[in-house]
Each structure stands twice: as structure tokens, then as C-alpha cells.
Amino acid sequence: DQQVKQNSPSLSVQEGRISILNCDYTNSMFDYFLWYKKYPAEGPTFLISISSIKDKNEDGRFTVFLNKSAKHLSLHIVPSQPGDSAVYFCAARALNSGNTPLVFGKGTRLSVIA
Amino acid sequence: KAGVTQTPRYLIKTRGQQVTLSCSPISGHRSVSWYQQTPGQGLQFLFEYFSETQRNKGNFPGRFSGRQFSNSRSEMNVSTLELGDSALYLCASSLAGSRGLLSPLHFGNGTRLTVT
């Protein structure tokens, strides 16, 4: 039972354009969401997070949107740069359930074409 | 501040053998989690340790075990290795307590285990 789903295994975007990565979740107890970025041969690196009391969080070129009613979140990267090419993982946690582990999606491979 | 350190980086073992992987968390981080990454499966949670106690456990067989030492360093062990255990094993540390819940996991670069 996959609680966090990233339905697009890959995405290609032109440099300078917007990249939109999507994530859906099934567990209504999830109330804290994170995005991680992973380059080959390295561990995932934290990018940005959002709590369920918000519907948007911005950090530079990265913005995460949360739609609780649809159990959907998305990561927008504007403008996309070649260095953004990596695998992006969506993750979620149920904070109000105590020390529950972070649950990850399977990842989306983003390729930014120069 | 040094990041999460995992050793070794690469390991090749034979079916039936056992293996021990090591993780040193970021200084001051008392929570250590382990994840398995296989192609197409994302990151699957193995277990989490805090203050030498296993706090959470994922859905893996008993062949997978771990422990945490008083200095927060952690090891995971896989016994009776199977071909399907070939994967990237990632260790992550985070702050503990109520701050820890909102604190992101910081990952090491992983140990790539190949079972032949």
C-alpha cells in the first residue's frame, strides 16, 4: 500500500521554463510534507517543506503548494536550470501521530535541457 | 559541521553471508533512521533509533536489524543475504524531541550493497 505516490517517473523541461513535480498521498493523517533532491551517488538533500496549516511555501526558485482536500502537493521550480536535473522525492509525515517515520514516494527524475 | 558519514561506500557480498553497515550522525543529532533504496521503489523505511532504543520499525524481515550506541552512532546488520537485498542503504539523522519532528532528515551518501 503506497501512501505517497509520484505518478510521473520522469519529466523533461527546457532551461528557463517552469518544472512542476506532483505528489499525491492517501493517508489523511499526514500533516507535514517535504521535498528532497537526489543526485547520483549522493544521499537525498532536503529542499523545502510545508505544514498542513499552510497551502504554499516559497524558498527562492522553489515553491511547494499543498491542496489538502485533494491530498495533492506539487513542487514548482522557476526558472529551471540544468543543475536542477536530479531525482526528486516527495515525503510525508503524520506529526500528530507522534514519532512516525517519514514516508517517501518513488521519485521523479527531472531532466532540464539546456 | 560534518555531515552524516556512512561506511563503507561500496560492498560486495555473496548470498548467505551477513553484512554490517555503519553510520555516524551529525554531531548533536540523536535520532538515526535507515532506509533502503532500490530501483523503482523509492526509499523504504527500515528502522529508527533514538537514545539506543528502536523507536520505529518498517516492514522488513527479521534478517534486518540495527542498533545505536551511546554516542548516537548506528549500525545495521543484514544476515543470510539474498539477491534482493542488493540496494543502496541510506542512513539519516535528525534532531530529536519536539524540534526533531519538524526537522528534516539529513542523509549520508549511502552504502551500495551488491549481493551475488
mmCIF file of C-alpha atoms in Angstrom:
data_model
loop_
_atom_site.group_PDB
_atom_site.id
_atom_site.type_symbol
_atom_site.label_atom_id
_atom_site.label_comp_id
_atom_site.label_asym_id
_atom_site.label_seq_id
_atom_site.Cartn_x
_atom_site.Cartn_y
_atom_site.Cartn_z
ATOM 1 C CA ASP A 1 0.000 0.000 0.000
ATOM 2 C CA GLN A 2 1.768 3.085 -1.269
ATOM 3 C CA GLN A 3 0.829 6.059 0.857
ATOM 4 C CA VAL A 4 2.849 8.626 -1.106
ATOM 5 C CA LYS A 5 2.646 8.457 -4.882
ATOM 6 C CA GLN A 6 4.660 10.211 -7.534
ATOM 7 C CA ASN A 7 2.960 9.065 -10.694
ATOM 8 C CA SER A 8 5.437 10.565 -13.167
ATOM 9 C CA PRO A 9 8.706 8.621 -13.144
ATOM 10 C CA SER A 10 10.355 11.260 -15.309
ATOM 11 C CA LEU A 11 9.960 14.812 -16.593
ATOM 12 C CA SER A 12 11.895 16.834 -19.169
ATOM 13 C CA VAL A 13 11.849 20.631 -19.173
ATOM 14 C CA GLN A 14 13.644 23.328 -21.143
ATOM 15 C CA GLU A 15 16.102 25.514 -19.264
ATOM 16 C CA GLY A 16 14.410 28.696 -18.074
ATOM 17 C CA ARG A 17 10.921 27.207 -18.068
ATOM 18 C CA ILE A 18 8.874 26.029 -15.083
ATOM 19 C CA SER A 19 9.210 22.485 -13.737
ATOM 20 C CA ILE A 20 6.179 21.100 -11.907
ATOM 21 C CA LEU A 21 6.563 17.896 -9.949
ATOM 22 C CA ASN A 22 3.467 16.290 -8.499
ATOM 23 C CA CYS A 23 2.781 14.118 -5.494
ATOM 24 C CA ASP A 24 -0.388 12.514 -4.139
ATOM 25 C CA TYR A 25 -0.943 10.943 -0.752
ATOM 26 C CA THR A 26 -3.602 8.659 0.650
ATOM 27 C CA ASN A 27 -3.109 8.905 4.411
ATOM 28 C CA SER A 28 -5.275 11.724 5.752
ATOM 29 C CA MET A 29 -3.171 11.764 8.937
ATOM 30 C CA PHE A 30 -0.207 13.206 7.033
ATOM 31 C CA ASP A 31 0.269 16.818 8.053
ATOM 32 C CA TYR A 32 3.866 17.612 7.195
ATOM 33 C CA PHE A 33 5.370 17.296 3.732
ATOM 34 C CA LEU A 34 8.902 17.592 2.395
ATOM 35 C CA TRP A 35 10.701 17.505 -0.926
ATOM 36 C CA TYR A 36 14.155 16.033 -1.326
ATOM 37 C CA LYS A 37 16.508 16.134 -4.291
ATOM 38 C CA LYS A 38 18.962 13.365 -5.076
ATOM 39 C CA TYR A 39 21.958 13.332 -7.384
ATOM 40 C CA PRO A 40 23.554 10.016 -8.423
ATOM 41 C CA ALA A 41 25.993 8.585 -5.864
ATOM 42 C CA GLU A 42 24.823 11.061 -3.212
ATOM 43 C CA GLY A 43 22.224 10.931 -0.471
ATOM 44 C CA PRO A 44 18.960 12.890 -0.761
ATOM 45 C CA THR A 45 19.193 16.559 0.175
ATOM 46 C CA PHE A 46 16.340 18.428 1.836
ATOM 47 C CA LEU A 47 14.805 21.121 -0.391
ATOM 48 C CA ILE A 48 11.652 22.546 1.100
ATOM 49 C CA SER A 49 8.817 21.594 3.423
ATOM 50 C CA ILE A 50 5.231 22.593 4.164
ATOM 51 C CA SER A 51 2.954 22.011 7.083
ATOM 52 C CA SER A 52 -0.742 21.315 6.594
ATOM 53 C CA ILE A 53 -1.694 24.647 8.143
ATOM 54 C CA LYS A 54 -0.323 26.334 5.018
ATOM 55 C CA ASP A 55 -1.128 25.929 1.353
ATOM 56 C CA LYS A 56 2.058 27.440 -0.058
ATOM 57 C CA ASN A 57 5.683 27.800 0.927
ATOM 58 C CA GLU A 58 8.395 29.532 -1.082
ATOM 59 C CA ASP A 59 12.156 29.395 -0.951
ATOM 60 C CA GLY A 60 13.919 31.145 -3.794
ATOM 61 C CA ARG A 61 13.175 29.349 -7.057
ATOM 62 C CA PHE A 62 11.292 26.582 -5.242
ATOM 63 C CA THR A 63 7.623 26.748 -4.235
ATOM 64 C CA VAL A 64 5.553 23.945 -2.766
ATOM 65 C CA PHE A 65 1.773 24.004 -2.997
ATOM 66 C CA LEU A 66 -0.496 21.871 -0.837
ATOM 67 C CA ASN A 67 -4.107 21.018 -1.628
ATOM 68 C CA LYS A 68 -5.362 19.136 1.421
ATOM 69 C CA SER A 69 -8.815 18.393 0.071
ATOM 70 C CA ALA A 70 -7.302 16.729 -2.993
ATOM 71 C CA LYS A 71 -4.449 15.178 -0.960
ATOM 72 C CA HIS A 72 -2.062 16.608 -3.518
ATOM 73 C CA LEU A 73 1.092 18.638 -3.419
ATOM 74 C CA SER A 74 3.341 19.997 -6.084
ATOM 75 C CA LEU A 75 6.829 21.449 -6.326
ATOM 76 C CA HIS A 76 7.404 24.308 -8.764
ATOM 77 C CA ILE A 77 10.895 25.248 -9.872
ATOM 78 C CA VAL A 78 11.161 28.565 -11.674
ATOM 79 C CA PRO A 79 13.271 29.119 -13.676
ATOM 80 C CA SER A 80 14.601 25.603 -14.192
ATOM 81 C CA GLN A 81 18.357 25.254 -14.512
ATOM 82 C CA PRO A 82 20.497 22.347 -15.804
ATOM 83 C CA GLY A 83 21.829 21.836 -12.260
ATOM 84 C CA ASP A 84 18.280 21.015 -11.155
ATOM 85 C CA SER A 85 18.492 17.732 -13.086
ATOM 86 C CA ALA A 86 18.114 15.101 -10.377
ATOM 87 C CA VAL A 87 15.595 12.719 -8.837
ATOM 88 C CA TYR A 88 13.027 14.470 -6.649
ATOM 89 C CA PHE A 89 11.343 12.654 -3.776
ATOM 90 C CA CYS A 90 8.174 13.711 -2.056
ATOM 91 C CA ALA A 91 7.867 12.665 1.609
ATOM 92 C CA ALA A 92 5.186 12.924 4.252
ATOM 93 C CA ARG A 93 4.813 12.515 7.967
ATOM 94 C CA ALA A 94 1.930 12.335 10.464
ATOM 95 C CA LEU A 95 3.202 14.713 13.155
ATOM 96 C CA ASN A 96 0.080 14.490 15.279
ATOM 97 C CA SER A 97 0.539 10.731 15.490
ATOM 98 C CA GLY A 98 3.810 11.112 17.362
ATOM 99 C CA ASN A 99 7.144 9.821 16.197
ATOM 100 C CA THR A 100 6.035 8.233 12.959
ATOM 101 C CA PRO A 101 8.621 7.734 10.222
ATOM 102 C CA LEU A 102 8.926 9.826 7.099
ATOM 103 C CA VAL A 103 7.244 8.044 4.150
ATOM 104 C CA PHE A 104 8.720 8.624 0.691
ATOM 105 C CA GLY A 105 7.365 8.383 -2.829
ATOM 106 C CA LYS A 106 9.260 6.544 -5.567
ATOM 107 C CA GLY A 107 10.695 9.723 -7.041
ATOM 108 C CA THR A 108 10.512 11.690 -10.290
ATOM 109 C CA ARG A 109 13.605 12.110 -12.443
ATOM 110 C CA LEU A 110 13.798 15.690 -13.702
ATOM 111 C CA SER A 111 15.935 16.484 -16.746
ATOM 112 C CA VAL A 112 16.472 20.152 -17.523
ATOM 113 C CA ILE A 113 17.613 20.560 -21.107
ATOM 114 C CA ALA A 114 19.879 23.475 -21.994
ATOM 115 C CA LYS B 1 29.780 20.796 10.690
ATOM 116 C CA ALA B 2 30.451 17.324 9.298
ATOM 117 C CA GLY B 3 27.533 15.598 7.614
ATOM 118 C CA VAL B 4 26.241 12.076 8.065
ATOM 119 C CA THR B 5 29.009 9.580 7.364
ATOM 120 C CA GLN B 6 28.331 6.076 6.147
ATOM 121 C CA THR B 7 30.900 3.325 5.751
ATOM 122 C CA PRO B 8 31.731 1.518 3.639
ATOM 123 C CA ARG B 9 30.562 3.229 0.426
ATOM 124 C CA TYR B 10 30.513 0.002 -1.562
ATOM 125 C CA LEU B 11 30.230 -3.627 -0.537
ATOM 126 C CA ILE B 12 30.004 -6.867 -2.472
ATOM 127 C CA LYS B 13 28.808 -9.947 -0.641
ATOM 128 C CA THR B 14 27.684 -13.451 -1.522
ATOM 129 C CA ARG B 15 24.266 -14.931 -0.867
ATOM 130 C CA GLY B 16 24.010 -16.357 2.639
ATOM 131 C CA GLN B 17 26.646 -14.083 4.124
ATOM 132 C CA GLN B 18 25.926 -11.313 6.588
ATOM 133 C CA VAL B 19 26.878 -7.654 6.470
ATOM 134 C CA THR B 20 27.199 -4.743 8.874
ATOM 135 C CA LEU B 21 26.855 -1.137 7.758
ATOM 136 C CA SER B 22 27.906 1.824 9.852
ATOM 137 C CA CYS B 23 26.542 5.344 10.248
ATOM 138 C CA SER B 24 27.859 8.366 12.149
ATOM 139 C CA PRO B 25 25.197 11.059 12.519
ATOM 140 C CA ILE B 26 25.676 14.809 12.501
ATOM 141 C CA SER B 27 27.030 15.996 15.833
ATOM 142 C CA GLY B 28 24.151 16.750 18.179
ATOM 143 C CA HIS B 29 21.653 14.612 16.252
ATOM 144 C CA ARG B 30 20.325 11.812 18.418
ATOM 145 C CA SER B 31 17.851 10.224 16.031
ATOM 146 C CA VAL B 32 19.113 7.892 13.299
ATOM 147 C CA SER B 33 16.924 6.335 10.602
ATOM 148 C CA TRP B 34 17.778 3.755 7.961
ATOM 149 C CA TYR B 35 16.222 3.480 4.512
ATOM 150 C CA GLN B 36 16.629 1.061 1.626
ATOM 151 C CA GLN B 37 16.549 2.386 -1.933
ATOM 152 C CA THR B 38 16.074 0.011 -4.847
ATOM 153 C CA PRO B 39 15.439 0.959 -8.491
ATOM 154 C CA GLY B 40 11.812 1.949 -8.962
ATOM 155 C CA GLN B 41 10.910 1.520 -5.277
ATOM 156 C CA GLY B 42 11.889 4.820 -3.777
ATOM 157 C CA LEU B 43 13.100 4.956 -0.206
ATOM 158 C CA GLN B 44 11.642 2.316 2.074
ATOM 159 C CA PHE B 45 11.889 2.793 5.817
ATOM 160 C CA LEU B 46 13.821 0.163 7.737
ATOM 161 C CA PHE B 47 14.039 1.455 11.319
ATOM 162 C CA GLU B 48 14.696 4.455 13.524
ATOM 163 C CA TYR B 49 16.778 4.655 16.672
ATOM 164 C CA PHE B 50 16.803 7.243 19.414
ATOM 165 C CA SER B 51 18.812 7.039 22.631
ATOM 166 C CA GLU B 52 19.892 3.481 21.835
ATOM 167 C CA THR B 53 16.262 2.350 21.508
ATOM 168 C CA GLN B 54 14.444 1.325 18.374
ATOM 169 C CA ARG B 55 11.571 3.781 18.095
ATOM 170 C CA ASN B 56 10.039 2.696 14.791
ATOM 171 C CA LYS B 57 10.359 -0.318 12.523
ATOM 172 C CA GLY B 58 9.416 -0.751 8.896
ATOM 173 C CA ASN B 59 8.031 -3.790 7.161
ATOM 174 C CA PHE B 60 11.223 -5.778 6.651
ATOM 175 C CA PRO B 61 12.044 -9.346 7.703
ATOM 176 C CA GLY B 62 13.887 -10.080 10.920
ATOM 177 C CA ARG B 63 17.112 -10.594 8.951
ATOM 178 C CA PHE B 64 17.396 -6.816 9.048
ATOM 179 C CA SER B 65 18.409 -5.455 12.416
ATOM 180 C CA GLY B 66 20.122 -2.446 13.836
ATOM 181 C CA ARG B 67 21.425 -0.819 16.939
ATOM 182 C CA GLN B 68 22.511 2.547 18.225
ATOM 183 C CA PHE B 69 25.374 3.272 20.557
ATOM 184 C CA SER B 70 25.601 5.808 23.371
ATOM 185 C CA ASN B 71 27.435 8.248 21.074
ATOM 186 C CA SER B 72 24.456 8.059 18.641
ATOM 187 C CA ARG B 73 26.441 6.130 16.030
ATOM 188 C CA SER B 74 24.377 3.370 14.484
ATOM 189 C CA GLU B 75 24.913 0.089 12.712
ATOM 190 C CA MET B 76 22.569 -2.051 10.701
ATOM 191 C CA ASN B 77 23.051 -5.731 10.068
ATOM 192 C CA VAL B 78 21.607 -7.967 7.390
ATOM 193 C CA SER B 79 22.001 -11.705 7.906
ATOM 194 C CA THR B 80 21.606 -14.529 5.396
ATOM 195 C CA LEU B 81 21.858 -12.164 2.455
ATOM 196 C CA GLU B 82 19.574 -12.656 -0.542
ATOM 197 C CA LEU B 83 19.996 -11.347 -4.086
ATOM 198 C CA GLY B 84 17.048 -8.998 -3.496
ATOM 199 C CA ASP B 85 18.935 -7.258 -0.701
ATOM 200 C CA SER B 86 21.101 -5.545 -3.310
ATOM 201 C CA ALA B 87 20.320 -1.876 -2.811
ATOM 202 C CA LEU B 88 21.544 1.498 -1.644
ATOM 203 C CA TYR B 89 21.240 1.703 2.136
ATOM 204 C CA LEU B 90 20.817 5.230 3.402
ATOM 205 C CA CYS B 91 21.250 6.482 6.911
ATOM 206 C CA ALA B 92 19.749 9.778 8.040
ATOM 207 C CA SER B 93 20.000 11.735 11.247
ATOM 208 C CA SER B 94 17.832 14.422 12.748
ATOM 209 C CA LEU B 95 17.311 16.429 15.889
ATOM 210 C CA ALA B 96 15.278 14.633 18.499
ATOM 211 C CA GLY B 97 12.317 15.697 20.560
ATOM 212 C CA SER B 98 9.563 18.082 19.538
ATOM 213 C CA ARG B 99 12.008 20.090 17.425
ATOM 214 C CA GLY B 100 13.000 16.894 15.702
ATOM 215 C CA LEU B 101 9.543 16.266 14.347
ATOM 216 C CA LEU B 102 9.766 19.426 12.240
ATOM 217 C CA SER B 103 13.425 18.950 11.496
ATOM 218 C CA PRO B 104 14.243 17.382 8.118
ATOM 219 C CA LEU B 105 16.262 14.210 7.872
ATOM 220 C CA HIS B 106 19.877 14.714 6.804
ATOM 221 C CA PHE B 107 21.100 11.816 4.722
ATOM 222 C CA GLY B 108 24.508 10.294 4.224
ATOM 223 C CA ASN B 109 25.704 9.220 0.775
ATOM 224 C CA GLY B 110 24.732 5.628 1.422
ATOM 225 C CA THR B 111 26.317 2.214 1.208
ATOM 226 C CA ARG B 112 25.827 0.443 -2.106
ATOM 227 C CA LEU B 113 25.434 -3.268 -1.310
ATOM 228 C CA THR B 114 25.649 -5.819 -4.096
ATOM 229 C CA VAL B 115 24.768 -9.430 -3.342
ATOM 230 C CA THR B 116 25.986 -12.017 -5.864
#
